[in-house]
Amino acid sequence: MASCSRPSKELKLDNTIGLGPNWVELPRDLTSKILHMLSAVEIVINARQVCPMWRNICKDHLMWRTIEMIGGRKSPHDLEKICMFALDHGRNHVEEINIEYFASDELIKHIADRTGNLRRMRISKCLDISDKVMSDAAKKFSLLEELELSFNDLSKDSLEAIGENCPRLKILKFNRTYKGINCMSYKGFKCDKEALAIAKTMPKLQHLQLWGNKLTNEGLVAILDGCPLLESLDLRFCYNIVLRGNLEKRCYENIKDLRHPNEYIDENDDDDDFVYEFYCECRVRGSKGMKGKKITRMDYYKFH
């Protein structure tokens, strides 16, 4: 009996395998839709190596309208080289770029030289970008509508160049890793240069995020005056801001979505684990040796 049933099982297995999809024989438009769901790294490293048809599809400019390369801090691949490959293929069809960790001056130059219709760009956690290169690149980003330059070492020089050359800019995120010192007795470093650059050059701004900025009430007033279309304003960890009286009233009356300096970043926010808070000794009483220490989210809840 056992010898009779075995061929039957093998035949059934063969039939099942034969019914499986042959990915290479799928219609071109369907294959294209599937490949669109892959990341830039997956397309460059794997998909375009499968067969001639897939390789041709991957050469299509429309495949590269969005270039997203995030979460690759420990990637074994040369991410900058892969991104340049994608830019070379997408060229003026690239509308959105989302990059973390690996962008350098060379890549920013490449983005500026290869793209002509960029609408949205996010360059985050990239410390090897200079103000000079970003300022020069901004001259070629005239269609840019959304921009994030968070956790970089860029300054008001880049902001001024962006504001002067990107007249369509509606969304700006310019966050800092360092949140500031949350202590009422601490007279922290104050600087309104970035706030004034935004106020002076970005009148059409509708959404602004400035985690950990050193602006003061004066800088905030300048932003409110210079950006009359502002609908949302995120000032979390901007501890030089004191929202009271007429300024507080003006903010809450004119800004639909206002995030207060003392509001904390939670798990629903992007990059919530990338920022940290800094305390002086009088704030963390009873915590021996905590002065000047980076505080994790768990430490924050422990001492509050």
mmCIF file of N, CA and C in Angstrom, residues 63-110:
data_model
loop_
_atom_site.group_PDB
_atom_site.id
_atom_site.type_symbol
_atom_site.label_atom_id
_atom_site.label_comp_id
_atom_site.label_asym_id
_atom_site.label_seq_id
_atom_site.Cartn_x
_atom_site.Cartn_y
_atom_site.Cartn_z
ATOM 1 N N MET A 63 10.896 54.480 -12.871
ATOM 2 C CA MET A 63 11.153 53.612 -11.718
ATOM 3 C C MET A 63 11.812 54.382 -10.574
ATOM 4 N N TRP A 64 12.351 55.542 -10.892
ATOM 5 C CA TRP A 64 13.154 56.268 -9.912
ATOM 6 C C TRP A 64 12.522 57.597 -9.522
ATOM 7 N N ARG A 65 11.214 57.701 -9.595
ATOM 8 C CA ARG A 65 10.551 58.951 -9.175
ATOM 9 C C ARG A 65 10.758 59.196 -7.693
ATOM 10 N N THR A 66 10.807 58.111 -6.915
ATOM 11 C CA THR A 66 11.076 58.205 -5.482
ATOM 12 C C THR A 66 12.294 57.372 -5.145
ATOM 13 N N ILE A 67 13.278 57.988 -4.525
ATOM 14 C CA ILE A 67 14.485 57.289 -4.077
ATOM 15 C C ILE A 67 14.504 57.342 -2.550
ATOM 16 N N GLU A 68 14.262 56.207 -1.930
ATOM 17 C CA GLU A 68 14.229 56.140 -0.471
ATOM 18 C C GLU A 68 15.302 55.178 0.013
ATOM 19 N N MET A 69 16.202 55.677 0.830
ATOM 20 C CA MET A 69 17.288 54.852 1.365
ATOM 21 C C MET A 69 17.487 55.238 2.827
ATOM 22 N N ILE A 70 16.700 54.613 3.701
ATOM 23 C CA ILE A 70 16.731 54.941 5.122
ATOM 24 C C ILE A 70 17.046 53.681 5.943
ATOM 25 N N GLY A 71 17.429 53.910 7.196
ATOM 26 C CA GLY A 71 17.692 52.790 8.096
ATOM 27 C C GLY A 71 18.876 51.941 7.712
ATOM 28 N N GLY A 72 19.786 52.486 6.904
ATOM 29 C CA GLY A 72 20.917 51.688 6.434
ATOM 30 C C GLY A 72 22.227 52.043 7.100
ATOM 31 N N ARG A 73 22.187 52.358 8.380
ATOM 32 C CA ARG A 73 23.385 52.808 9.075
ATOM 33 C C ARG A 73 24.505 51.773 9.039
ATOM 34 N N LYS A 74 24.144 50.496 9.099
ATOM 35 C CA LYS A 74 25.150 49.429 9.101
ATOM 36 C C LYS A 74 25.069 48.580 7.836
ATOM 37 N N SER A 75 24.614 49.173 6.766
ATOM 38 C CA SER A 75 24.482 48.435 5.511
ATOM 39 C C SER A 75 25.852 47.993 4.988
ATOM 40 N N PRO A 76 25.933 46.778 4.451
ATOM 41 C CA PRO A 76 27.203 46.299 3.882
ATOM 42 C C PRO A 76 27.472 46.884 2.497
ATOM 43 N N HIS A 77 26.493 47.590 1.935
ATOM 44 C CA HIS A 77 26.612 48.112 0.577
ATOM 45 C C HIS A 77 27.124 49.552 0.580
ATOM 46 N N ASP A 78 27.645 49.975 -0.546
ATOM 47 C CA ASP A 78 28.065 51.364 -0.736
ATOM 48 C C ASP A 78 26.814 52.170 -1.104
ATOM 49 N N LEU A 79 26.131 52.688 -0.088
ATOM 50 C CA LEU A 79 24.844 53.334 -0.298
ATOM 51 C C LEU A 79 24.962 54.599 -1.149
ATOM 52 N N GLU A 80 26.034 55.332 -0.976
ATOM 53 C CA GLU A 80 26.199 56.556 -1.769
ATOM 54 C C GLU A 80 26.348 56.216 -3.258
ATOM 55 N N LYS A 81 27.081 55.167 -3.558
ATOM 56 C CA LYS A 81 27.252 54.746 -4.948
ATOM 57 C C LYS A 81 25.925 54.272 -5.538
ATOM 58 N N ILE A 82 25.136 53.541 -4.745
ATOM 59 C CA ILE A 82 23.829 53.061 -5.200
ATOM 60 C C ILE A 82 22.897 54.239 -5.450
ATOM 61 N N CYS A 83 22.938 55.220 -4.560
ATOM 62 C CA CYS A 83 22.081 56.397 -4.728
ATOM 63 C C CYS A 83 22.452 57.172 -5.985
ATOM 64 N N MET A 84 23.738 57.300 -6.250
ATOM 65 C CA MET A 84 24.176 57.982 -7.468
ATOM 66 C C MET A 84 23.718 57.229 -8.714
ATOM 67 N N PHE A 85 23.750 55.895 -8.642
ATOM 68 C CA PHE A 85 23.258 55.074 -9.754
ATOM 69 C C PHE A 85 21.779 55.368 -10.007
ATOM 70 N N ALA A 86 21.001 55.429 -8.925
ATOM 71 C CA ALA A 86 19.568 55.715 -9.049
ATOM 72 C C ALA A 86 19.333 57.107 -9.626
ATOM 73 N N LEU A 87 20.118 58.072 -9.190
ATOM 74 C CA LEU A 87 19.979 59.439 -9.699
ATOM 75 C C LEU A 87 20.325 59.515 -11.180
ATOM 76 N N ASP A 88 21.349 58.782 -11.597
ATOM 77 C CA ASP A 88 21.744 58.768 -13.001
ATOM 78 C C ASP A 88 20.650 58.190 -13.884
ATOM 79 N N HIS A 89 19.887 57.229 -13.353
ATOM 80 C CA HIS A 89 18.806 56.621 -14.126
ATOM 81 C C HIS A 89 17.525 57.443 -14.066
ATOM 82 N N GLY A 90 17.257 58.057 -12.925
ATOM 83 C CA GLY A 90 16.021 58.820 -12.781
ATOM 84 C C GLY A 90 16.082 60.206 -13.365
ATOM 85 N N ARG A 91 17.192 60.879 -13.166
ATOM 86 C CA ARG A 91 17.416 62.246 -13.651
ATOM 87 C C ARG A 91 16.208 63.156 -13.366
ATOM 88 N N ASN A 92 15.677 63.816 -14.356
ATOM 89 C CA ASN A 92 14.616 64.800 -14.122
ATOM 90 C C ASN A 92 13.275 64.183 -13.735
ATOM 91 N N HIS A 93 13.199 62.852 -13.711
ATOM 92 C CA HIS A 93 11.966 62.200 -13.271
ATOM 93 C C HIS A 93 11.944 62.003 -11.752
ATOM 94 N N VAL A 94 13.079 62.224 -11.094
ATOM 95 C CA VAL A 94 13.130 62.077 -9.634
ATOM 96 C C VAL A 94 12.384 63.236 -8.985
ATOM 97 N N GLU A 95 11.370 62.909 -8.197
ATOM 98 C CA GLU A 95 10.566 63.927 -7.520
ATOM 99 C C GLU A 95 10.741 63.904 -6.001
ATOM 100 N N GLU A 96 11.195 62.782 -5.463
ATOM 101 C CA GLU A 96 11.312 62.679 -4.006
ATOM 102 C C GLU A 96 12.565 61.886 -3.629
ATOM 103 N N ILE A 97 13.298 62.403 -2.640
ATOM 104 C CA ILE A 97 14.501 61.743 -2.128
ATOM 105 C C ILE A 97 14.422 61.697 -0.610
ATOM 106 N N ASN A 98 14.678 60.517 -0.056
ATOM 107 C CA ASN A 98 14.645 60.324 1.394
ATOM 108 C C ASN A 98 15.897 59.540 1.791
ATOM 109 N N ILE A 99 16.844 60.198 2.448
ATOM 110 C CA ILE A 99 18.146 59.605 2.736
ATOM 111 C C ILE A 99 18.506 59.799 4.204
ATOM 112 N N GLU A 100 19.095 58.768 4.789
ATOM 113 C CA GLU A 100 19.595 58.845 6.159
ATOM 114 C C GLU A 100 21.039 58.374 6.232
ATOM 115 N N TYR A 101 21.827 59.040 7.039
ATOM 116 C CA TYR A 101 23.168 58.642 7.482
ATOM 117 C C TYR A 101 24.308 58.849 6.487
ATOM 118 N N PHE A 102 24.139 58.535 5.203
ATOM 119 C CA PHE A 102 25.323 58.403 4.355
ATOM 120 C C PHE A 102 25.568 59.561 3.388
ATOM 121 N N ALA A 103 24.699 60.558 3.336
ATOM 122 C CA ALA A 103 24.867 61.634 2.357
ATOM 123 C C ALA A 103 26.092 62.488 2.680
ATOM 124 N N SER A 104 26.815 62.854 1.632
ATOM 125 C CA SER A 104 28.012 63.692 1.763
ATOM 126 C C SER A 104 27.888 64.876 0.801
ATOM 127 N N ASP A 105 28.865 65.764 0.829
ATOM 128 C CA ASP A 105 28.869 66.888 -0.108
ATOM 129 C C ASP A 105 28.809 66.393 -1.550
ATOM 130 N N GLU A 106 29.545 65.322 -1.826
ATOM 131 C CA GLU A 106 29.583 64.784 -3.187
ATOM 132 C C GLU A 106 28.204 64.338 -3.650
ATOM 133 N N LEU A 107 27.453 63.707 -2.762
ATOM 134 C CA LEU A 107 26.116 63.242 -3.130
ATOM 135 C C LEU A 107 25.159 64.420 -3.304
ATOM 136 N N ILE A 108 25.258 65.434 -2.453
ATOM 137 C CA ILE A 108 24.405 66.616 -2.598
ATOM 138 C C ILE A 108 24.651 67.285 -3.947
ATOM 139 N N LYS A 109 25.911 67.374 -4.349
ATOM 140 C CA LYS A 109 26.237 67.923 -5.671
ATOM 141 C C LYS A 109 25.605 67.083 -6.770
ATOM 142 N N HIS A 110 25.661 65.765 -6.618
ATOM 143 C CA HIS A 110 25.108 64.854 -7.610
ATOM 144 C C HIS A 110 23.595 65.019 -7.714
#
